[in-house]
Amino acid sequence: MRTKKHWLTALIVGIVLCVGIAYVWLARKTVAPAPDGSQATALPSHPAAAPGHQANRLASYGNARFEYTIDYPTPLLTAGNEADNGDGVIFKPEQGDADIRVWGSYNVDDDAPAKILKDALADDCAGDKASYAVARSNLVAYSCLDAKGRIVYRKTLIDGSHLVTVHFVYRPQEQALWAPVIKQMGDAIRIGG
């Protein structure tokens, strides 16, 4: 009887250990959803993706003309000089081949979000449908491929007559690098004081 109890106890402990090891292994291999709705192959290994890591420092760019602020990861991006018209900046990537911009504009024609989305898609996308598109009263966002096969992600916040846009263009091979930055910067746009 004692042998059966030891055997059963050992079996239960073994199962618990296997489940724990499998949980840890799967947690490390979890894929991150990309802004375009697809799945990245793995979480990026770049330090900016690791919460609390020293390299995950943020800086802020504030725009006086359109009264917005956006945070960006300093290890990955450097803000360029503000545009001559004072609407925004182009961020220089420290690695990879991405075009990252933020700008403000006026909704002069008082276009509805659906019209803003339609016009932006016509400018950015290669005629294909967007893999992700949203048009709400305070937000327009989408992701698609441009004519060169690069991923385009654009998010525009609508605040009365002000529009604030963050725009990413990057190669699909760099999705693991830029997907967390897109989320971080997209969530970090603030309009007004």
Backbone as a chain_set.jsonl record, in Angstrom:
{"seq": "MRTKKHWLTALIVGIVLCVGIAYVWLARKTVAPAPDGSQATALPSHPAAAPGHQANRLASYGNARFEYTIDYPTPLLTAGNEADNGDGVIFKPEQGDADIRVWGSYNVDDDAPAKILKDALADDCAGDKASYAVARSNLVAYSCLDAKGRIVYRKTLIDGSHLVTVHFVYRPQEQALWAPVIKQMGDAIRIGG", "coords": {"N": [[0.817, -1.19, 0.0], [1.922, 1.231, 0.816], [3.843, 1.657, -1.19], [2.248, 2.142, -3.408], [1.122, 4.595, -2.672], [3.396, 6.255, -2.621], [4.153, 6.043, -5.279], [1.888, 7.212, -6.565], [1.983, 9.78, -5.461], [4.449, 10.654, -6.501], [3.792, 10.611, -9.204], [1.806, 12.63, -9.352], [3.301, 14.885, -8.544], [5.148, 14.914, -10.638], [3.449, 15.438, -12.831], [2.503, 18.0, -12.143], [4.923, 19.434, -12.225], [5.58, 19.124, -14.955], [3.423, 20.484, -16.167], [3.888, 23.056, -15.16], [6.424, 23.648, -16.279], [5.751, 23.537, -19.003], [3.949, 25.684, -19.1], [5.631, 27.898, -18.522], [7.399, 27.7, -20.689], [5.622, 28.075, -22.874], [4.716, 30.655, -22.285], [6.976, 32.15, -22.804], [7.166, 31.859, -25.514], [4.995, 33.109, -26.619], [3.09, 34.688, -29.133], [2.967, 37.99, -30.416], [0.249, 40.075, -31.191], [0.076, 41.842, -34.221], [-0.392, 45.284, -35.285], [-1.825, 45.165, -37.608], [-3.471, 43.025, -37.355], [-2.408, 40.553, -37.944], [-0.213, 37.865, -36.901], [2.83, 38.126, -35.21], [5.962, 36.385, -35.554], [7.365, 35.861, -33.237], [7.91, 37.213, -29.966], [9.63, 40.31, -29.928], [13.187, 40.432, -29.583], [14.44, 42.656, -28.915], [15.637, 45.091, -26.615], [13.817, 47.2, -26.091], [11.338, 46.1, -26.011], [11.144, 44.829, -23.642], [9.545, 45.17, -20.668], [10.348, 47.516, -18.167], [13.053, 47.315, -18.561], [16.234, 48.863, -18.751], [16.799, 50.009, -21.228], [14.364, 50.743, -22.163], [13.648, 53.439, -22.17], [11.787, 56.459, -22.329], [11.159, 59.348, -24.276], [9.66, 62.554, -24.785], [7.927, 64.212, -27.367], [6.719, 67.369, -27.908], [4.246, 69.32, -29.429], [3.672, 72.601, -30.134], [2.069, 74.063, -31.919], [-0.134, 72.419, -32.709], [-0.833, 71.436, -30.305], [-0.157, 68.859, -29.104], [1.28, 65.864, -27.679], [3.667, 63.247, -27.816], [5.019, 60.175, -26.764], [8.126, 58.454, -27.187], [10.38, 55.689, -27.782], [13.615, 56.145, -26.736], [15.98, 54.561, -27.141], [15.551, 53.43, -29.607], [14.629, 55.384, -31.382], [15.253, 58.667, -32.644], [14.233, 61.95, -32.39], [13.774, 64.091, -35.104], [14.441, 67.399, -36.433], [11.893, 69.832, -35.957], [9.344, 70.261, -38.4], [9.357, 72.841, -40.91], [6.889, 74.146, -41.067], [5.939, 73.68, -38.576], [4.337, 71.473, -37.868], [5.049, 68.871, -37.055], [7.312, 66.036, -36.558], [9.916, 63.962, -37.999], [10.963, 60.793, -37.105], [14.118, 59.362, -36.562], [15.174, 56.133, -37.101], [17.242, 54.068, -35.062], [18.004, 51.601, -35.778], [17.179, 49.228, -38.329], [14.896, 49.837, -41.09], [12.876, 52.056, -41.267], [10.197, 54.405, -41.701], [9.084, 56.868, -39.77], [6.738, 59.031, -38.537], [5.177, 61.921, -37.064], [2.46, 64.142, -37.0], [0.473, 67.116, -36.936], [-2.667, 68.412, -38.059], [-5.268, 70.373, -39.633], [-8.739, 69.773, -39.751], [-10.047, 70.936, -42.132], [-12.191, 70.813, -43.954], [-14.068, 69.666, -42.396], [-14.311, 66.862, -42.47], [-15.852, 63.662, -42.198], [-15.008, 60.849, -40.072], [-15.042, 58.452, -41.637], [-14.559, 59.403, -44.229], [-12.038, 60.57, -43.885], [-10.583, 58.251, -43.364], [-10.964, 56.841, -45.819], [-9.669, 58.573, -47.684], [-7.029, 58.573, -46.674], [-6.343, 55.847, -46.892], [-6.35, 55.632, -49.673], [-4.118, 57.165, -50.253], [-2.0, 55.754, -49.013], [-2.155, 52.919, -49.363], [-1.69, 50.048, -51.493], [-3.831, 49.67, -53.28], [-4.957, 47.348, -52.405], [-7.144, 45.938, -49.948], [-7.243, 47.19, -46.627], [-5.669, 45.498, -43.946], [-6.485, 45.966, -41.476], [-8.771, 48.25, -40.251], [-10.271, 51.138, -38.915], [-12.771, 53.47, -38.14], [-13.816, 55.904, -36.163], [-15.622, 58.324, -34.159], [-13.62, 59.767, -32.856], [-11.253, 58.77, -33.813], [-9.156, 57.394, -36.335], [-7.768, 54.603, -37.799], [-5.495, 52.325, -39.357], [-4.002, 49.533, -41.128], [-1.972, 48.431, -43.765], [-0.543, 47.242, -46.882], [1.922, 48.943, -48.758], [2.731, 50.137, -52.113], [5.308, 49.164, -52.447], [5.368, 46.89, -50.972], [5.729, 47.244, -48.279], [4.816, 47.499, -44.822], [2.253, 49.569, -43.708], [1.223, 51.575, -41.098], [-1.136, 53.581, -39.611], [-2.357, 55.998, -37.402], [-4.786, 58.229, -36.481], [-5.808, 60.712, -34.373], [-8.786, 62.408, -33.58], [-9.759, 65.551, -32.678], [-12.025, 67.695, -32.315], [-11.497, 70.21, -34.592], [-8.904, 69.53, -34.947], [-6.435, 67.256, -36.085], [-4.334, 64.606, -35.246], [-1.648, 62.701, -36.205], [0.103, 59.63, -36.223], [2.466, 57.871, -38.048], [3.665, 55.0, -39.541], [5.972, 53.291, -41.613], [7.322, 50.35, -42.73], [9.493, 47.501, -43.357], [8.182, 44.17, -43.794], [9.831, 42.228, -42.59], [10.749, 43.481, -40.355], [8.756, 43.564, -38.512], [8.567, 42.421, -35.935], [10.262, 44.054, -34.502], [9.089, 46.653, -34.755], [6.337, 46.467, -34.116], [5.754, 46.495, -31.208], [6.596, 49.107, -30.691], [4.913, 50.66, -32.245], [2.476, 50.162, -30.952], [3.095, 51.221, -28.423], [3.709, 53.962, -29.017], [1.38, 54.715, -30.366], [-0.492, 54.522, -28.332], [0.402, 56.555, -26.767], [-0.156, 59.132, -27.584], [-1.144, 62.362, -26.863], [-3.564, 64.846, -26.777], [-3.96, 68.31, -26.38], [-3.745, 70.156, -23.242]], "CA": [[0.0, 0.0, 0.0], [2.812, 2.378, 0.922], [4.474, 1.81, -2.484], [1.261, 2.759, -4.286], [0.993, 6.002, -2.279], [4.6, 6.927, -3.093], [4.072, 6.092, -6.732], [0.851, 8.179, -6.895], [2.521, 11.1, -5.099], [5.48, 10.971, -7.485], [3.101, 10.886, -10.461], [1.16, 13.937, -9.235], [4.374, 15.889, -8.538], [5.674, 14.945, -11.998], [2.471, 16.123, -13.693], [2.523, 19.421, -11.782], [6.166, 19.99, -12.764], [5.473, 19.192, -16.416], [2.495, 21.567, -16.502], [4.587, 24.309, -14.859], [7.464, 23.854, -17.288], [5.062, 23.839, -20.259], [3.407, 27.031, -18.973], [6.744, 28.844, -18.653], [7.886, 27.624, -22.066], [4.634, 28.71, -23.75], [4.681, 32.089, -22.0], [8.134, 32.76, -23.471], [6.995, 31.733, -26.957], [3.745, 33.736, -27.014], [3.228, 35.619, -30.234], [2.343, 39.283, -30.186], [-0.546, 40.492, -32.337], [0.532, 43.05, -34.897], [-1.484, 46.226, -35.441], [-2.63, 44.846, -38.774], [-4.28, 41.863, -37.058], [-1.676, 39.313, -38.15], [0.586, 37.47, -35.752], [4.275, 38.131, -35.389], [6.464, 35.039, -35.334], [7.778, 35.744, -31.845], [8.109, 38.511, -29.345], [10.938, 40.821, -30.31], [14.23, 40.262, -28.588], [15.035, 43.964, -28.695], [15.422, 45.541, -25.251], [12.693, 48.118, -25.938], [10.123, 45.341, -25.782], [11.161, 44.262, -22.3], [9.096, 46.156, -19.709], [11.225, 47.753, -17.036], [14.444, 47.242, -18.963], [16.824, 50.192, -18.788], [16.752, 50.535, -22.589], [13.0, 51.119, -22.477], [13.46, 54.83, -21.768], [10.928, 57.223, -23.22], [11.264, 60.797, -24.352], [8.424, 63.122, -25.302], [7.95, 65.311, -28.316], [5.531, 68.188, -27.754], [4.025, 70.229, -30.543], [2.941, 73.781, -29.664], [1.08, 74.525, -32.902], [-1.341, 71.599, -32.668], [-1.041, 71.105, -28.896], [-0.137, 67.431, -28.821], [2.515, 65.279, -27.177], [3.785, 61.81, -28.05], [6.208, 59.556, -26.18], [8.797, 57.541, -28.11], [11.509, 55.01, -27.136], [14.88, 56.772, -27.132], [17.021, 53.687, -27.691], [15.236, 53.06, -30.99], [14.288, 56.525, -32.225], [15.693, 60.018, -32.333], [13.351, 62.914, -33.039], [14.46, 65.048, -35.961], [14.021, 68.792, -36.25], [10.493, 70.079, -36.274], [9.116, 70.728, -39.767], [9.32, 74.303, -41.043], [5.546, 74.661, -40.789], [5.631, 73.436, -37.163], [3.271, 70.489, -37.658], [5.499, 67.619, -36.462], [8.693, 65.603, -36.759], [10.236, 62.628, -38.511], [11.853, 60.103, -36.176], [15.179, 58.588, -37.211], [15.389, 54.856, -36.41], [18.637, 53.721, -34.779], [18.228, 50.355, -36.498], [16.076, 48.931, -39.227], [14.656, 50.722, -42.222], [11.496, 52.486, -41.085], [9.864, 55.825, -41.817], [8.167, 57.093, -38.655], [6.424, 60.456, -38.491], [3.998, 62.382, -36.343], [2.129, 65.5, -37.413], [-0.861, 67.64, -36.695], [-3.282, 69.114, -39.193], [-6.635, 70.846, -39.39], [-9.799, 69.139, -40.522], [-10.622, 72.157, -42.694], [-13.476, 70.529, -44.59], [-14.891, 68.974, -41.405], [-14.565, 65.525, -43.004], [-16.242, 62.603, -41.268], [-13.953, 59.842, -39.935], [-15.043, 57.511, -42.765], [-13.917, 60.09, -45.357], [-10.614, 60.674, -43.543], [-10.037, 56.903, -43.577], [-10.958, 56.534, -47.26], [-8.624, 59.369, -48.337], [-5.719, 58.108, -46.21], [-6.106, 54.542, -47.511], [-6.015, 55.866, -51.086], [-2.748, 57.688, -50.291], [-0.986, 54.845, -48.465], [-2.269, 51.49, -49.664], [-1.442, 49.67, -52.887], [-5.053, 49.229, -53.922], [-5.536, 46.233, -51.663], [-7.871, 46.328, -48.747], [-6.468, 47.249, -45.395], [-5.837, 44.309, -43.11], [-7.097, 46.483, -40.253], [-9.24, 49.62, -40.461], [-11.252, 51.595, -37.935], [-13.147, 54.883, -38.236], [-14.734, 56.288, -35.084], [-15.757, 59.775, -34.049], [-12.393, 60.389, -32.355], [-10.104, 57.96, -34.19], [-9.05, 56.659, -37.592], [-6.541, 53.804, -37.761], [-5.476, 51.22, -40.32], [-2.741, 48.94, -41.535], [-2.061, 47.856, -45.107], [0.739, 47.184, -47.586], [2.056, 49.965, -49.793], [3.108, 49.628, -53.44], [6.609, 48.493, -52.354], [5.236, 45.714, -50.118], [6.03, 47.59, -46.89], [3.656, 47.634, -43.95], [1.907, 50.937, -43.324], [0.292, 51.699, -39.982], [-1.442, 54.991, -39.379], [-3.386, 56.275, -36.393], [-5.111, 59.644, -36.411], [-6.773, 61.106, -33.348], [-9.612, 63.531, -34.008], [-10.163, 66.365, -31.532], [-12.638, 68.869, -32.933], [-10.949, 70.483, -35.922], [-7.502, 69.1, -34.961], [-6.097, 65.862, -36.352], [-2.949, 64.28, -34.903], [-1.379, 61.427, -36.868], [1.39, 58.946, -36.152], [2.505, 57.112, -39.297], [4.803, 54.08, -39.637], [6.154, 52.485, -42.827], [8.483, 49.498, -42.466], [9.508, 46.228, -44.066], [7.564, 43.09, -43.029], [10.849, 41.526, -41.813], [11.003, 44.256, -39.141], [7.518, 43.654, -37.749], [8.808, 42.109, -34.524], [10.902, 45.227, -33.915], [8.266, 47.855, -34.737], [4.982, 46.274, -33.573], [5.582, 47.044, -29.861], [6.809, 50.558, -30.729], [3.666, 51.204, -32.775], [1.488, 50.145, -29.864], [3.532, 52.161, -27.395], [3.551, 55.343, -29.478], [-0.034, 54.943, -30.66], [-1.199, 54.724, -27.06], [1.027, 57.659, -26.03], [-0.486, 60.447, -28.153], [-2.039, 63.153, -26.012], [-3.947, 66.129, -27.393], [-4.336, 69.313, -25.403], [-2.902, 70.323, -22.062]], "C": [[0.867, 1.264, 0.0], [3.486, 2.654, -0.43], [3.522, 2.488, -3.462], [1.104, 4.24, -3.97], [2.203, 6.802, -2.778], [4.577, 7.09, -4.609], [3.068, 7.15, -7.175], [1.318, 9.604, -6.591], [3.569, 11.543, -6.115], [4.849, 11.321, -8.835], [2.464, 12.272, -10.436], [2.209, 15.047, -9.272], [4.955, 16.028, -9.946], [4.748, 15.679, -12.948], [2.485, 17.624, -13.415], [3.786, 20.092, -12.336], [6.091, 20.136, -14.279], [4.55, 20.326, -16.849], [3.164, 22.916, -16.257], [5.645, 24.63, -15.893], [6.829, 24.222, -18.63], [4.501, 25.254, -20.231], [4.502, 28.077, -19.171], [7.256, 28.859, -20.091], [6.92, 28.321, -23.015], [4.579, 30.211, -23.52], [5.832, 32.802, -22.691], [7.99, 32.743, -24.981], [5.728, 32.407, -27.468], [3.98, 34.712, -28.147], [2.459, 36.89, -29.926], [1.511, 39.661, -31.4], [-0.012, 41.797, -32.913], [-0.646, 43.991, -35.067], [-2.357, 45.911, -36.637], [-3.457, 43.578, -38.578], [-3.556, 40.546, -37.28], [-0.862, 38.995, -36.905], [2.064, 37.55, -36.098], [4.784, 36.73, -35.069], [6.938, 34.831, -33.902], [7.888, 37.141, -31.261], [9.498, 39.015, -29.71], [11.944, 40.646, -29.195], [14.887, 41.589, -28.267], [14.709, 44.45, -27.293], [14.22, 46.449, -25.071], [11.405, 47.376, -25.648], [10.05, 44.781, -24.367], [10.755, 45.312, -21.281], [10.09, 46.281, -18.556], [12.697, 47.693, -17.371], [14.984, 48.654, -19.097], [16.72, 50.815, -20.186], [15.354, 50.98, -22.988], [12.707, 52.538, -21.983], [12.599, 55.536, -22.809], [11.3, 58.692, -23.162], [9.934, 61.283, -24.915], [8.729, 64.201, -26.322], [6.643, 66.062, -28.122], [5.434, 69.18, -28.89], [3.135, 71.373, -30.082], [1.825, 74.184, -30.629], [-0.23, 73.746, -32.803], [-1.626, 71.029, -31.271], [-1.162, 69.594, -28.65], [1.239, 67.027, -28.329], [2.493, 63.796, -27.517], [5.082, 61.332, -27.409], [6.794, 58.584, -27.2], [10.009, 56.93, -27.407], [12.848, 55.559, -27.642], [15.955, 55.789, -27.594], [16.794, 53.369, -29.165], [15.081, 54.248, -31.918], [14.908, 57.814, -31.706], [14.775, 60.965, -33.086], [14.193, 63.874, -33.867], [14.037, 66.466, -35.614], [12.559, 68.939, -36.628], [10.389, 70.63, -37.691], [9.017, 72.255, -39.782], [7.944, 74.885, -40.722], [5.081, 74.356, -39.365], [4.584, 72.377, -36.905], [3.734, 69.191, -37.006], [6.947, 67.309, -36.765], [8.737, 64.244, -37.453], [11.219, 62.031, -37.511], [12.862, 59.284, -36.973], [15.349, 57.286, -36.434], [16.878, 54.59, -36.21], [19.002, 52.386, -35.413], [17.021, 50.101, -37.378], [15.919, 50.013, -40.286], [13.203, 51.164, -42.181], [11.383, 53.988, -41.303], [8.771, 56.065, -40.782], [7.988, 58.593, -38.497], [5.234, 60.708, -37.582], [3.737, 63.81, -36.791], [0.698, 65.844, -37.011], [-1.362, 68.332, -37.945], [-4.672, 69.568, -38.773], [-7.594, 70.075, -40.277], [-10.632, 70.268, -41.141], [-12.008, 71.93, -43.29], [-14.452, 69.824, -43.654], [-15.298, 67.574, -41.903], [-14.942, 64.555, -41.887], [-15.104, 61.587, -41.178], [-13.889, 58.857, -41.106], [-14.364, 58.128, -43.991], [-12.416, 60.246, -45.112], [-9.936, 59.335, -43.793], [-9.918, 56.584, -45.059], [-9.835, 57.281, -47.976], [-7.229, 58.887, -47.947], [-5.373, 56.75, -46.818], [-5.701, 54.706, -48.976], [-4.587, 56.371, -51.221], [-1.712, 56.618, -49.978], [-1.001, 53.434, -49.024], [-2.17, 51.22, -51.155], [-2.689, 49.132, -53.573], [-5.706, 48.044, -53.24], [-6.295, 46.772, -50.467], [-6.921, 46.358, -47.56], [-6.703, 45.972, -44.603], [-6.487, 44.682, -41.784], [-7.526, 47.901, -40.556], [-10.349, 49.941, -39.473], [-11.519, 53.071, -38.184], [-14.208, 55.147, -37.179], [-14.77, 57.805, -34.992], [-14.462, 60.459, -33.618], [-11.116, 59.702, -32.849], [-10.26, 57.373, -35.59], [-7.732, 55.894, -37.517], [-6.639, 52.693, -38.8], [-4.067, 50.696, -40.499], [-2.962, 48.283, -42.895], [-0.647, 47.712, -45.664], [0.77, 48.285, -48.631], [2.512, 49.316, -51.099], [4.445, 48.894, -53.433], [6.561, 47.262, -51.445], [5.592, 45.973, -48.66], [4.731, 47.714, -46.102], [3.481, 49.105, -43.6], [0.935, 50.842, -42.16], [0.102, 53.185, -39.725], [-2.552, 55.103, -38.351], [-3.563, 57.778, -36.324], [-6.142, 59.856, -35.323], [-7.49, 62.358, -33.829], [-10.089, 64.262, -32.757], [-10.723, 67.672, -32.078], [-12.095, 69.051, -34.328], [-9.485, 70.071, -36.042], [-7.392, 67.6, -35.246], [-4.633, 65.673, -35.968], [-2.685, 62.862, -35.387], [0.014, 60.923, -36.539], [1.375, 57.923, -37.292], [3.795, 56.301, -39.355], [4.796, 53.421, -41.009], [7.427, 51.679, -42.599], [8.349, 48.183, -43.223], [8.887, 45.126, -43.2], [8.57, 42.325, -42.153], [11.133, 42.228, -40.479], [9.776, 44.358, -38.239], [7.734, 43.384, -36.261], [9.461, 43.281, -33.796], [9.916, 46.371, -33.727], [6.886, 47.668, -34.14], [4.836, 46.798, -32.142], [5.771, 48.559, -29.804], [5.543, 51.248, -31.231], [2.609, 51.257, -31.679], [1.829, 51.191, -28.821], [3.281, 53.609, -27.825], [2.095, 55.672, -29.793], [-0.858, 55.208, -29.414], [-0.723, 55.979, -26.325], [0.774, 59.032, -26.656], [-1.473, 61.131, -27.222], [-2.305, 64.489, -26.684], [-4.393, 67.074, -26.287], [-3.415, 69.316, -24.21], [-2.982, 69.185, -21.154]], "O": [[0.589, 2.229, -0.712], [3.677, 3.821, -0.771], [3.947, 3.322, -4.262], [0.969, 5.058, -4.88], [2.043, 7.905, -3.3], [4.936, 8.14, -5.143], [3.369, 7.922, -8.084], [1.074, 10.523, -7.373], [3.567, 12.698, -6.54], [5.319, 12.223, -9.528], [2.575, 13.014, -11.412], [2.02, 16.047, -9.963], [5.224, 17.141, -10.396], [5.207, 16.46, -13.783], [2.48, 18.429, -14.347], [3.715, 21.204, -12.86], [6.496, 21.162, -14.825], [4.86, 21.05, -17.795], [3.019, 23.829, -17.07], [5.749, 25.774, -16.337], [7.313, 25.12, -19.318], [4.567, 25.958, -21.238], [4.312, 29.039, -19.915], [7.516, 29.927, -20.645], [7.354, 29.084, -23.878], [4.41, 30.97, -24.475], [5.679, 33.945, -23.122], [8.633, 33.539, -25.667], [5.414, 32.286, -28.652], [4.947, 35.474, -28.132], [1.427, 36.861, -29.257], [2.0, 39.583, -32.527], [0.309, 42.732, -32.179], [-1.794, 43.551, -35.0], [-3.511, 46.339, -36.69], [-4.082, 43.1, -39.524], [-4.046, 39.505, -36.841], [-0.833, 39.784, -35.961], [2.49, 37.091, -37.158], [4.104, 35.969, -34.381], [6.908, 33.703, -33.41], [7.95, 38.129, -31.992], [10.442, 38.229, -29.793], [11.602, 40.703, -28.014], [15.795, 41.648, -27.438], [13.591, 44.237, -26.823], [13.642, 46.471, -23.984], [10.47, 47.957, -25.097], [8.995, 44.308, -23.943], [11.511, 46.252, -21.035], [10.6, 45.286, -18.043], [13.524, 48.002, -16.513], [14.256, 49.554, -19.516], [16.566, 52.031, -20.306], [15.182, 51.547, -24.067], [11.635, 52.799, -21.439], [12.674, 55.249, -24.003], [11.706, 59.205, -22.119], [9.168, 60.492, -25.466], [9.659, 64.993, -26.164], [5.571, 65.459, -28.167], [6.425, 69.805, -29.27], [1.989, 71.157, -29.687], [0.752, 74.602, -30.194], [-1.31, 74.337, -32.812], [-2.551, 70.237, -31.091], [-2.139, 69.121, -28.069], [2.226, 67.735, -28.528], [1.437, 63.163, -27.51], [6.113, 61.999, -27.499], [6.065, 57.969, -27.977], [10.605, 57.565, -26.537], [13.169, 55.448, -28.825], [16.796, 56.181, -28.402], [17.743, 53.072, -29.89], [15.366, 54.144, -33.111], [15.062, 58.018, -30.502], [14.561, 60.802, -34.287], [15.198, 64.404, -33.393], [13.354, 66.694, -34.615], [12.059, 68.248, -37.516], [11.257, 71.385, -38.129], [8.64, 72.874, -38.787], [7.841, 75.982, -40.173], [3.97, 74.72, -38.981], [3.985, 72.364, -35.829], [2.908, 68.464, -36.453], [7.716, 68.181, -37.171], [7.759, 63.498, -37.49], [12.187, 62.68, -37.116], [12.507, 58.602, -37.934], [15.638, 57.317, -35.237], [17.683, 54.861, -37.101], [20.182, 52.074, -35.567], [15.963, 50.7, -37.183], [16.699, 50.962, -40.361], [12.387, 50.696, -42.975], [12.341, 54.737, -41.114], [7.667, 55.533, -40.899], [8.959, 59.335, -38.342], [4.398, 59.832, -37.362], [4.668, 64.6, -36.946], [-0.145, 64.976, -36.784], [-0.578, 68.781, -38.782], [-5.177, 69.201, -37.712], [-7.28, 69.766, -41.426], [-11.764, 70.521, -40.73], [-12.895, 72.769, -43.14], [-15.54, 69.43, -44.073], [-16.451, 67.161, -41.78], [-14.414, 64.626, -40.778], [-14.312, 61.472, -42.113], [-12.799, 58.467, -41.524], [-13.661, 57.426, -44.717], [-11.616, 60.072, -46.031], [-8.847, 59.281, -44.364], [-8.876, 56.105, -45.506], [-9.122, 56.691, -48.788], [-6.344, 58.801, -48.798], [-4.23, 56.526, -47.217], [-4.815, 54.003, -49.462], [-3.908, 56.046, -52.195], [-0.657, 56.577, -50.61], [0.055, 52.813, -49.145], [-2.525, 52.066, -51.976], [-2.59, 48.209, -54.381], [-6.882, 47.764, -53.47], [-6.106, 47.912, -50.042], [-5.926, 45.635, -47.517], [-7.81, 45.433, -44.593], [-6.978, 43.817, -41.058], [-6.729, 48.686, -41.068], [-11.242, 49.131, -39.226], [-10.586, 53.84, -38.414], [-15.343, 54.68, -37.282], [-14.017, 58.489, -35.685], [-14.229, 61.613, -33.977], [-10.024, 60.006, -32.371], [-11.337, 56.921, -35.98], [-6.694, 56.476, -37.204], [-7.724, 52.186, -39.085], [-3.086, 51.315, -40.087], [-3.997, 47.665, -43.143], [0.329, 48.028, -44.984], [-0.225, 48.536, -49.31], [2.661, 48.097, -51.177], [4.698, 48.08, -54.321], [7.597, 46.655, -51.174], [5.742, 45.03, -47.883], [3.676, 48.002, -46.668], [4.438, 49.793, -43.242], [-0.058, 50.118, -42.227], [1.067, 53.943, -39.634], [-3.557, 54.395, -38.419], [-2.597, 58.515, -36.129], [-7.218, 59.257, -35.345], [-6.878, 63.253, -34.412], [-10.735, 63.676, -31.888], [-9.986, 68.638, -32.278], [-12.211, 68.155, -35.165], [-8.88, 70.234, -37.102], [-8.155, 66.792, -34.716], [-3.786, 66.491, -36.328], [-3.405, 61.931, -35.026], [0.985, 61.679, -36.569], [0.395, 57.201, -37.476], [4.889, 56.853, -39.233], [3.74, 53.036, -41.512], [8.483, 52.243, -42.312], [7.266, 47.801, -43.666], [9.052, 45.149, -41.98], [8.203, 41.828, -41.088], [11.7, 41.619, -39.572], [9.762, 45.156, -37.302], [7.139, 44.057, -35.419], [9.234, 43.475, -32.602], [9.894, 47.0, -32.669], [6.299, 48.649, -33.684], [3.862, 47.501, -31.871], [5.172, 49.225, -28.959], [5.148, 52.291, -30.711], [1.934, 52.271, -31.501], [0.967, 51.954, -28.385], [2.702, 54.389, -27.069], [1.631, 56.779, -29.52], [-1.795, 56.006, -29.428], [-1.364, 56.42, -25.371], [1.435, 60.002, -26.286], [-2.496, 60.561, -26.843], [-1.376, 65.177, -27.108], [-5.116, 66.68, -25.372], [-2.43, 68.579, -24.163], [-2.326, 69.18, -20.112]]}, "num_chains": 1, "name": "protein.A"}
